[in-house]
Short mmCIF file of N, CA and C in Angstrom, two decimals:
data_model
loop_
_atom_site.label_atom_id
_atom_site.label_comp_id
_atom_site.label_asym_id
_atom_site.label_seq_id
_atom_site.Cartn_x
_atom_site.Cartn_y
_atom_site.Cartn_z
N PHE A 306 1.39 -5.96 -18.09
CA PHE A 306 0.12 -6.34 -17.50
C PHE A 306 -0.99 -6.43 -18.54
N ASN A 307 -1.11 -5.45 -19.40
CA ASN A 307 -2.24 -5.38 -20.32
C ASN A 307 -1.95 -6.14 -21.60
N LYS A 308 -1.72 -7.44 -21.48
CA LYS A 308 -1.39 -8.25 -22.64
C LYS A 308 -2.34 -9.43 -22.84
N VAL A 309 -3.35 -9.57 -22.01
CA VAL A 309 -4.25 -10.71 -22.10
C VAL A 309 -5.42 -10.38 -23.02
N THR A 310 -5.55 -11.17 -24.10
CA THR A 310 -6.64 -10.97 -25.03
C THR A 310 -7.79 -11.90 -24.62
N VAL A 311 -8.97 -11.29 -24.37
CA VAL A 311 -10.14 -12.04 -23.93
C VAL A 311 -11.27 -11.78 -24.92
N GLN A 312 -11.92 -12.88 -25.32
CA GLN A 312 -13.06 -12.78 -26.23
C GLN A 312 -14.12 -13.75 -25.78
N ASP A 313 -15.33 -13.27 -25.62
CA ASP A 313 -16.47 -14.10 -25.20
C ASP A 313 -16.16 -14.90 -23.94
N GLY A 314 -15.47 -14.28 -22.98
CA GLY A 314 -15.20 -14.92 -21.70
C GLY A 314 -14.07 -15.93 -21.70
N GLU A 315 -13.34 -16.02 -22.81
CA GLU A 315 -12.23 -16.96 -22.90
C GLU A 315 -10.94 -16.22 -23.20
N ILE A 316 -9.84 -16.67 -22.58
CA ILE A 316 -8.53 -16.10 -22.88
C ILE A 316 -8.08 -16.67 -24.21
N LYS A 317 -7.68 -15.78 -25.11
CA LYS A 317 -7.21 -16.18 -26.43
C LYS A 317 -5.69 -16.09 -26.54
N SER A 318 -5.07 -15.20 -25.74
CA SER A 318 -3.63 -15.00 -25.83
C SER A 318 -3.13 -14.27 -24.60
N PHE A 319 -1.87 -14.51 -24.26
CA PHE A 319 -1.18 -13.76 -23.22
C PHE A 319 -0.13 -12.84 -23.84
N ASP A 320 -0.24 -12.60 -25.14
CA ASP A 320 0.79 -11.85 -25.86
C ASP A 320 0.23 -10.76 -26.77
N GLN A 321 -0.90 -10.17 -26.43
CA GLN A 321 -1.53 -9.12 -27.22
C GLN A 321 -1.79 -9.55 -28.66
N GLN A 322 -2.27 -10.77 -28.86
CA GLN A 322 -2.55 -11.27 -30.20
C GLN A 322 -4.04 -11.58 -30.32
N GLY A 323 -4.57 -11.38 -31.52
CA GLY A 323 -5.95 -11.74 -31.80
C GLY A 323 -6.92 -10.62 -31.51
N GLN A 324 -8.19 -10.92 -31.75
CA GLN A 324 -9.24 -9.95 -31.53
C GLN A 324 -9.87 -10.17 -30.18
N GLY A 325 -10.34 -9.10 -29.61
CA GLY A 325 -10.98 -9.16 -28.31
C GLY A 325 -10.49 -8.02 -27.44
N SER A 326 -10.92 -8.02 -26.20
CA SER A 326 -10.51 -6.98 -25.26
C SER A 326 -9.11 -7.26 -24.74
N LEU A 327 -8.32 -6.22 -24.67
CA LEU A 327 -6.98 -6.34 -24.11
C LEU A 327 -7.07 -5.97 -22.63
N LEU A 328 -6.81 -6.94 -21.76
CA LEU A 328 -7.01 -6.76 -20.33
C LEU A 328 -5.74 -7.03 -19.54
N ALA A 329 -5.75 -6.62 -18.30
CA ALA A 329 -4.64 -6.88 -17.39
C ALA A 329 -4.85 -8.23 -16.72
N PHE A 330 -3.77 -8.96 -16.54
CA PHE A 330 -3.81 -10.22 -15.81
C PHE A 330 -3.57 -9.92 -14.34
N THR A 331 -4.55 -10.21 -13.49
CA THR A 331 -4.44 -9.85 -12.08
C THR A 331 -3.72 -10.89 -11.25
N GLY A 332 -3.53 -12.08 -11.80
CA GLY A 332 -2.81 -13.10 -11.06
C GLY A 332 -3.69 -13.91 -10.13
N LEU A 333 -5.00 -13.79 -10.21
CA LEU A 333 -5.90 -14.61 -9.41
C LEU A 333 -6.26 -15.84 -10.24
N HIS A 334 -6.13 -17.02 -9.67
CA HIS A 334 -6.32 -18.25 -10.42
C HIS A 334 -7.26 -19.20 -9.68
N VAL A 335 -8.08 -19.91 -10.43
CA VAL A 335 -8.83 -21.07 -9.95
C VAL A 335 -8.47 -22.17 -10.93
N LEU A 336 -7.76 -23.19 -10.43
CA LEU A 336 -7.20 -24.22 -11.32
C LEU A 336 -7.68 -25.61 -10.98
N GLN A 337 -7.73 -26.45 -12.01
CA GLN A 337 -7.87 -27.88 -11.79
C GLN A 337 -6.47 -28.40 -11.48
N PRO A 338 -6.30 -29.26 -10.50
CA PRO A 338 -4.97 -29.71 -10.07
C PRO A 338 -4.10 -30.28 -11.19
N GLU A 339 -4.70 -30.92 -12.17
CA GLU A 339 -3.88 -31.54 -13.23
C GLU A 339 -3.12 -30.50 -14.07
N ILE A 340 -3.56 -29.26 -14.03
CA ILE A 340 -2.84 -28.20 -14.75
C ILE A 340 -1.43 -28.06 -14.20
N LEU A 341 -1.27 -28.28 -12.91
CA LEU A 341 0.04 -28.11 -12.27
C LEU A 341 0.92 -29.35 -12.35
N GLU A 342 0.35 -30.49 -12.72
CA GLU A 342 1.09 -31.76 -12.69
C GLU A 342 2.27 -31.81 -13.65
N THR A 343 2.25 -31.06 -14.74
CA THR A 343 3.35 -31.10 -15.71
C THR A 343 4.49 -30.14 -15.35
N ILE A 344 4.31 -29.37 -14.30
CA ILE A 344 5.34 -28.41 -13.89
C ILE A 344 6.33 -29.11 -12.97
N SER A 345 7.61 -29.02 -13.29
CA SER A 345 8.64 -29.67 -12.50
C SER A 345 8.74 -29.03 -11.12
N VAL A 346 8.90 -29.85 -10.11
CA VAL A 346 9.04 -29.38 -8.74
C VAL A 346 10.46 -28.85 -8.54
N GLY A 347 10.58 -27.74 -7.80
CA GLY A 347 11.88 -27.19 -7.47
C GLY A 347 12.54 -26.39 -8.57
N VAL A 348 11.80 -26.10 -9.64
CA VAL A 348 12.34 -25.34 -10.76
C VAL A 348 11.53 -24.05 -10.90
N GLU A 349 12.22 -22.93 -11.09
CA GLU A 349 11.52 -21.67 -11.29
C GLU A 349 10.70 -21.77 -12.57
N TYR A 350 9.45 -21.34 -12.49
CA TYR A 350 8.54 -21.53 -13.61
C TYR A 350 7.44 -20.48 -13.55
N SER A 351 7.05 -19.95 -14.70
CA SER A 351 5.95 -19.00 -14.78
C SER A 351 4.68 -19.73 -15.19
N ILE A 352 3.62 -19.55 -14.43
CA ILE A 352 2.35 -20.20 -14.76
C ILE A 352 1.84 -19.73 -16.12
N ILE A 353 2.23 -18.54 -16.54
CA ILE A 353 1.82 -18.04 -17.86
C ILE A 353 2.35 -18.95 -18.96
N ASP A 354 3.56 -19.49 -18.79
CA ASP A 354 4.09 -20.43 -19.77
C ASP A 354 3.20 -21.67 -19.87
N ARG A 355 2.73 -22.14 -18.74
CA ARG A 355 1.83 -23.30 -18.74
C ARG A 355 0.52 -22.94 -19.43
N TYR A 356 0.00 -21.75 -19.18
CA TYR A 356 -1.23 -21.33 -19.83
C TYR A 356 -1.05 -21.23 -21.34
N ARG A 357 0.09 -20.75 -21.79
CA ARG A 357 0.36 -20.70 -23.24
C ARG A 357 0.35 -22.11 -23.83
N GLU A 358 0.92 -23.08 -23.11
CA GLU A 358 0.90 -24.48 -23.57
C GLU A 358 -0.55 -24.97 -23.70
N ILE A 359 -1.35 -24.67 -22.73
CA ILE A 359 -2.76 -25.09 -22.73
C ILE A 359 -3.48 -24.52 -23.95
N LEU A 360 -3.23 -23.24 -24.24
CA LEU A 360 -3.85 -22.63 -25.43
C LEU A 360 -3.36 -23.28 -26.71
N ARG A 361 -2.06 -23.60 -26.79
CA ARG A 361 -1.52 -24.27 -27.99
C ARG A 361 -2.12 -25.66 -28.16
N GLU A 362 -2.48 -26.31 -27.06
CA GLU A 362 -3.13 -27.62 -27.11
C GLU A 362 -4.59 -27.52 -27.52
N GLY A 363 -5.09 -26.28 -27.71
CA GLY A 363 -6.47 -26.09 -28.14
C GLY A 363 -7.48 -26.14 -27.01
N LYS A 364 -7.01 -26.12 -25.78
CA LYS A 364 -7.91 -26.14 -24.63
C LYS A 364 -8.36 -24.73 -24.29
N THR A 365 -9.40 -24.64 -23.47
CA THR A 365 -10.01 -23.37 -23.13
C THR A 365 -9.58 -22.92 -21.73
N ILE A 366 -9.28 -21.63 -21.64
CA ILE A 366 -9.05 -20.99 -20.35
C ILE A 366 -10.08 -19.88 -20.22
N HIS A 367 -10.91 -19.98 -19.20
CA HIS A 367 -11.95 -18.98 -19.00
C HIS A 367 -11.40 -17.78 -18.24
N ALA A 368 -11.97 -16.63 -18.52
CA ALA A 368 -11.61 -15.40 -17.82
C ALA A 368 -12.85 -14.87 -17.10
N HIS A 369 -12.64 -14.37 -15.93
CA HIS A 369 -13.71 -13.70 -15.19
C HIS A 369 -13.34 -12.24 -15.08
N ARG A 370 -14.13 -11.41 -15.68
CA ARG A 370 -13.84 -9.98 -15.72
C ARG A 370 -14.53 -9.28 -14.54
N VAL A 371 -13.77 -8.46 -13.83
CA VAL A 371 -14.31 -7.69 -12.72
C VAL A 371 -14.07 -6.21 -13.01
N ASP A 372 -15.14 -5.50 -13.21
CA ASP A 372 -15.04 -4.07 -13.53
C ASP A 372 -15.49 -3.24 -12.32
N GLY A 373 -15.15 -1.96 -12.36
CA GLY A 373 -15.59 -1.05 -11.32
C GLY A 373 -14.80 -1.18 -10.03
N CYS A 374 -13.63 -1.80 -10.11
CA CYS A 374 -12.78 -1.98 -8.94
C CYS A 374 -11.42 -1.34 -9.20
N SER A 375 -10.69 -1.14 -8.13
CA SER A 375 -9.33 -0.63 -8.26
C SER A 375 -8.38 -1.81 -8.14
N TRP A 376 -7.56 -2.03 -9.17
CA TRP A 376 -6.57 -3.10 -9.17
C TRP A 376 -5.19 -2.48 -9.24
N THR A 377 -4.27 -3.03 -8.50
CA THR A 377 -2.90 -2.54 -8.56
C THR A 377 -1.94 -3.68 -8.26
N ASP A 378 -0.75 -3.56 -8.76
CA ASP A 378 0.28 -4.56 -8.50
C ASP A 378 0.85 -4.36 -7.10
N MET A 379 1.01 -5.44 -6.37
CA MET A 379 1.64 -5.40 -5.06
C MET A 379 2.83 -6.35 -5.04
N GLY A 380 3.56 -6.41 -6.13
CA GLY A 380 4.65 -7.36 -6.27
C GLY A 380 5.92 -7.00 -5.52
N THR A 381 6.02 -5.78 -5.04
CA THR A 381 7.20 -5.37 -4.27
C THR A 381 6.73 -4.68 -2.99
N VAL A 382 7.63 -4.55 -2.04
CA VAL A 382 7.30 -3.83 -0.81
C VAL A 382 6.93 -2.39 -1.14
N GLU A 383 7.66 -1.78 -2.07
CA GLU A 383 7.34 -0.41 -2.48
C GLU A 383 5.91 -0.31 -3.01
N ASP A 384 5.50 -1.26 -3.86
CA ASP A 384 4.12 -1.28 -4.38
C ASP A 384 3.11 -1.41 -3.25
N TYR A 385 3.42 -2.29 -2.30
CA TYR A 385 2.54 -2.56 -1.16
C TYR A 385 2.36 -1.29 -0.32
N LEU A 386 3.46 -0.59 -0.07
CA LEU A 386 3.40 0.65 0.70
C LEU A 386 2.65 1.74 -0.06
N THR A 387 2.90 1.86 -1.35
CA THR A 387 2.21 2.86 -2.17
C THR A 387 0.71 2.64 -2.14
N LEU A 388 0.29 1.38 -2.23
CA LEU A 388 -1.13 1.06 -2.16
C LEU A 388 -1.73 1.52 -0.83
N HIS A 389 -1.05 1.22 0.27
CA HIS A 389 -1.56 1.64 1.58
C HIS A 389 -1.67 3.16 1.66
N GLY A 390 -0.66 3.87 1.17
CA GLY A 390 -0.72 5.33 1.18
C GLY A 390 -1.91 5.86 0.40
N LYS A 391 -2.16 5.29 -0.77
CA LYS A 391 -3.30 5.73 -1.59
C LYS A 391 -4.63 5.43 -0.91
N LEU A 392 -4.73 4.26 -0.28
CA LEU A 392 -5.95 3.91 0.44
C LEU A 392 -6.19 4.86 1.60
N LEU A 393 -5.16 5.10 2.39
CA LEU A 393 -5.33 5.90 3.60
C LEU A 393 -5.49 7.39 3.31
N HIS A 394 -5.01 7.85 2.18
CA HIS A 394 -5.22 9.26 1.80
C HIS A 394 -6.49 9.45 0.98
N GLY A 395 -7.22 8.36 0.71
CA GLY A 395 -8.49 8.47 0.01
C GLY A 395 -8.40 8.51 -1.50
N ASP A 396 -7.21 8.25 -2.05
CA ASP A 396 -7.08 8.20 -3.51
C ASP A 396 -7.76 6.97 -4.09
N ILE A 397 -7.85 5.92 -3.28
CA ILE A 397 -8.57 4.68 -3.61
C ILE A 397 -9.53 4.45 -2.45
N PRO A 398 -10.80 4.15 -2.72
CA PRO A 398 -11.76 3.97 -1.62
C PRO A 398 -11.39 2.79 -0.72
N LEU A 399 -11.51 3.01 0.59
CA LEU A 399 -11.32 1.93 1.56
C LEU A 399 -12.57 1.05 1.57
N TRP A 400 -12.39 -0.23 1.90
CA TRP A 400 -13.56 -1.07 2.12
C TRP A 400 -14.35 -0.50 3.27
N SER A 401 -15.65 -0.67 3.23
CA SER A 401 -16.51 -0.09 4.26
C SER A 401 -16.11 -0.56 5.66
N GLU A 402 -15.61 -1.79 5.80
CA GLU A 402 -15.20 -2.30 7.11
C GLU A 402 -14.07 -1.46 7.71
N PHE A 403 -13.20 -0.91 6.86
CA PHE A 403 -12.06 -0.15 7.35
C PHE A 403 -12.36 1.34 7.46
N SER A 404 -13.28 1.84 6.66
CA SER A 404 -13.51 3.28 6.66
C SER A 404 -13.99 3.78 8.02
N THR A 405 -14.67 2.94 8.78
CA THR A 405 -15.14 3.36 10.10
C THR A 405 -14.02 3.27 11.15
N GLN A 406 -12.97 2.51 10.86
CA GLN A 406 -11.86 2.35 11.81
C GLN A 406 -10.74 3.35 11.56
N SER A 407 -10.75 3.97 10.41
CA SER A 407 -9.65 4.85 10.02
C SER A 407 -9.81 6.23 10.64
N ASN A 408 -8.72 6.76 11.12
CA ASN A 408 -8.68 8.11 11.67
C ASN A 408 -7.83 8.94 10.73
N GLY A 409 -8.47 9.44 9.65
CA GLY A 409 -7.69 10.14 8.63
C GLY A 409 -6.77 9.15 7.95
N PRO A 410 -5.53 9.53 7.75
CA PRO A 410 -4.61 8.62 7.06
C PRO A 410 -3.95 7.60 7.98
N PHE A 411 -4.60 7.32 9.11
CA PHE A 411 -4.03 6.36 10.07
C PHE A 411 -5.06 5.27 10.38
N LEU A 412 -4.68 4.04 10.11
CA LEU A 412 -5.52 2.89 10.43
C LEU A 412 -4.75 2.08 11.46
N VAL A 413 -5.21 2.17 12.72
CA VAL A 413 -4.47 1.58 13.83
C VAL A 413 -5.41 0.65 14.59
N ASP A 414 -4.94 -0.57 14.87
CA ASP A 414 -5.73 -1.50 15.67
C ASP A 414 -6.10 -0.80 16.98
N ASN A 415 -7.37 -0.94 17.37
CA ASN A 415 -7.85 -0.19 18.53
C ASN A 415 -7.25 -0.66 19.86
N SER A 416 -6.50 -1.75 19.86
CA SER A 416 -5.85 -2.20 21.10
C SER A 416 -4.48 -1.56 21.30
N ILE A 417 -4.01 -0.76 20.36
CA ILE A 417 -2.68 -0.16 20.41
C ILE A 417 -2.70 1.07 21.31
N ASP A 418 -1.75 1.14 22.25
CA ASP A 418 -1.55 2.33 23.06
C ASP A 418 -0.62 3.26 22.27
N GLN A 419 -1.16 4.40 21.85
CA GLN A 419 -0.39 5.33 21.03
C GLN A 419 0.25 6.44 21.85
N THR A 420 0.23 6.30 23.18
CA THR A 420 0.83 7.32 24.03
C THR A 420 2.31 7.47 23.71
N GLY A 421 2.73 8.68 23.39
CA GLY A 421 4.13 8.94 23.11
C GLY A 421 4.61 8.43 21.76
N VAL A 422 3.69 8.04 20.88
CA VAL A 422 4.03 7.53 19.55
C VAL A 422 3.72 8.62 18.52
N SER A 423 4.62 8.84 17.59
CA SER A 423 4.43 9.83 16.54
C SER A 423 4.12 9.14 15.22
N LEU A 424 2.97 9.47 14.63
CA LEU A 424 2.58 8.96 13.33
C LEU A 424 2.53 10.12 12.35
N GLN A 425 3.20 9.96 11.20
CA GLN A 425 3.28 11.06 10.24
C GLN A 425 2.90 10.57 8.84
N ASP A 426 2.28 11.42 8.08
CA ASP A 426 1.82 11.20 6.70
C ASP A 426 0.72 10.15 6.68
N TRP A 427 1.06 8.87 6.84
CA TRP A 427 0.07 7.81 6.96
C TRP A 427 0.73 6.60 7.64
N ALA A 428 -0.12 5.75 8.22
CA ALA A 428 0.38 4.52 8.85
C ALA A 428 -0.77 3.52 8.96
N CYS A 429 -0.42 2.26 8.82
CA CYS A 429 -1.36 1.15 9.00
C CYS A 429 -0.72 0.20 10.00
N ILE A 430 -1.35 0.04 11.17
CA ILE A 430 -0.73 -0.71 12.26
C ILE A 430 -1.69 -1.78 12.77
N GLY A 431 -1.25 -3.01 12.72
CA GLY A 431 -2.02 -4.13 13.24
C GLY A 431 -1.82 -4.28 14.74
N LYS A 432 -2.05 -5.48 15.26
CA LYS A 432 -1.88 -5.76 16.69
C LYS A 432 -0.38 -5.84 16.99
N ALA A 433 0.20 -4.71 17.25
CA ALA A 433 1.64 -4.61 17.46
C ALA A 433 1.90 -3.92 18.80
N GLN A 434 3.14 -3.95 19.22
CA GLN A 434 3.54 -3.26 20.44
C GLN A 434 4.45 -2.10 20.06
N LEU A 435 3.98 -0.89 20.33
CA LEU A 435 4.75 0.31 20.04
C LEU A 435 5.14 0.96 21.36
N ASN A 436 6.42 1.07 21.63
CA ASN A 436 6.87 1.69 22.86
C ASN A 436 6.99 3.20 22.70
N GLU A 437 7.03 3.90 23.82
CA GLU A 437 7.08 5.36 23.81
C GLU A 437 8.28 5.86 23.02
N GLY A 438 8.05 6.90 22.24
CA GLY A 438 9.11 7.51 21.45
C GLY A 438 9.23 6.97 20.04
N VAL A 439 8.41 5.99 19.69
CA VAL A 439 8.43 5.43 18.34
C VAL A 439 7.90 6.47 17.36
N SER A 440 8.54 6.58 16.21
CA SER A 440 8.10 7.48 15.16
C SER A 440 7.96 6.68 13.86
N LEU A 441 6.78 6.74 13.27
CA LEU A 441 6.49 6.02 12.03
C LEU A 441 5.98 6.99 10.98
N ARG A 442 6.58 6.93 9.79
CA ARG A 442 6.15 7.77 8.66
C ARG A 442 6.01 6.86 7.45
N ARG A 443 4.79 6.78 6.92
CA ARG A 443 4.50 5.94 5.75
C ARG A 443 4.96 4.50 5.99
N CYS A 444 4.39 3.89 7.02
CA CYS A 444 4.78 2.52 7.40
C CYS A 444 3.56 1.63 7.54
N VAL A 445 3.76 0.34 7.26
CA VAL A 445 2.79 -0.69 7.56
C VAL A 445 3.43 -1.60 8.61
N VAL A 446 2.71 -1.83 9.70
CA VAL A 446 3.21 -2.66 10.80
C VAL A 446 2.24 -3.83 10.96
N TRP A 447 2.74 -5.03 10.74
CA TRP A 447 1.90 -6.22 10.84
C TRP A 447 1.70 -6.66 12.29
N ASP A 448 0.69 -7.51 12.49
CA ASP A 448 0.44 -8.10 13.80
C ASP A 448 1.70 -8.75 14.36
N GLY A 449 1.87 -8.65 15.67
CA GLY A 449 2.95 -9.34 16.34
C GLY A 449 4.28 -8.61 16.37
N VAL A 450 4.38 -7.47 15.71
CA VAL A 450 5.63 -6.71 15.68
C VAL A 450 5.79 -5.96 17.00
N LYS A 451 7.02 -5.95 17.52
CA LYS A 451 7.36 -5.18 18.72
C LYS A 451 8.41 -4.16 18.32
N ILE A 452 8.12 -2.88 18.56
CA ILE A 452 9.02 -1.80 18.19
C ILE A 452 9.54 -1.13 19.46
N ALA A 453 10.85 -1.14 19.62
CA ALA A 453 11.48 -0.57 20.79
C ALA A 453 11.29 0.94 20.83
N GLY A 454 11.35 1.50 22.04
CA GLY A 454 11.21 2.94 22.23
C GLY A 454 12.28 3.71 21.47
N GLN A 455 11.91 4.89 21.02
CA GLN A 455 12.78 5.81 20.29
C GLN A 455 13.12 5.35 18.87
N ALA A 456 12.57 4.23 18.40
CA ALA A 456 12.83 3.76 17.04
C ALA A 456 12.15 4.69 16.04
N VAL A 457 12.83 4.94 14.93
CA VAL A 457 12.31 5.80 13.88
C VAL A 457 12.31 5.00 12.58
N TYR A 458 11.13 4.90 11.95
CA TYR A 458 11.00 4.18 10.68
C TYR A 458 10.29 5.04 9.66
N LYS A 459 10.73 4.95 8.42
CA LYS A 459 10.13 5.70 7.32
C LYS A 459 10.09 4.80 6.09
N ASP A 460 8.93 4.73 5.43
CA ASP A 460 8.76 4.01 4.18
C ASP A 460 9.17 2.54 4.28
N VAL A 461 8.66 1.85 5.32
CA VAL A 461 9.00 0.44 5.49
C VAL A 461 7.79 -0.38 5.87
N LEU A 462 7.89 -1.66 5.60
CA LEU A 462 6.97 -2.68 6.06
C LEU A 462 7.65 -3.38 7.22
N LEU A 463 7.02 -3.39 8.37
CA LEU A 463 7.57 -4.06 9.55
C LEU A 463 6.76 -5.32 9.80
N ALA A 464 7.40 -6.46 9.67
CA ALA A 464 6.74 -7.75 9.82
C ALA A 464 7.47 -8.58 10.86
N SER A 465 6.72 -9.41 11.56
CA SER A 465 7.37 -10.25 12.59
C SER A 465 7.93 -11.51 12.00
#
């Protein structure tokens, strides 16, 4: 992650080369469409390779630095769940919109009937249907999910 060299607001390298600040690449992009035109369709390709080509061509890639925020990789389900756990346990501040909706380490859509549902450690539940006897431990449940009664889930993302 920490391989992007930035100097005076411009990316100089994606390989820890040159002078400037060594920063993490967050993967957020604002592109002109022609940048993508040379990439073959249907072929696995890393956009970083295209950016390296652009730098070799002597063109400029601008960087926008955002400080004072918490950034983390969410490239795997495990990363995604870890992030939710840290947010709900207060290790990373929740956005103000969510802090008023959270009940300790549980962020549950207010339309959910939690009667007979067991939530343990932490949980984040969208507009889902949870039947009586459901037990969730360290789970994220997306909108539209229906969980049958007596189901037990631990350390999973449930998506419809």
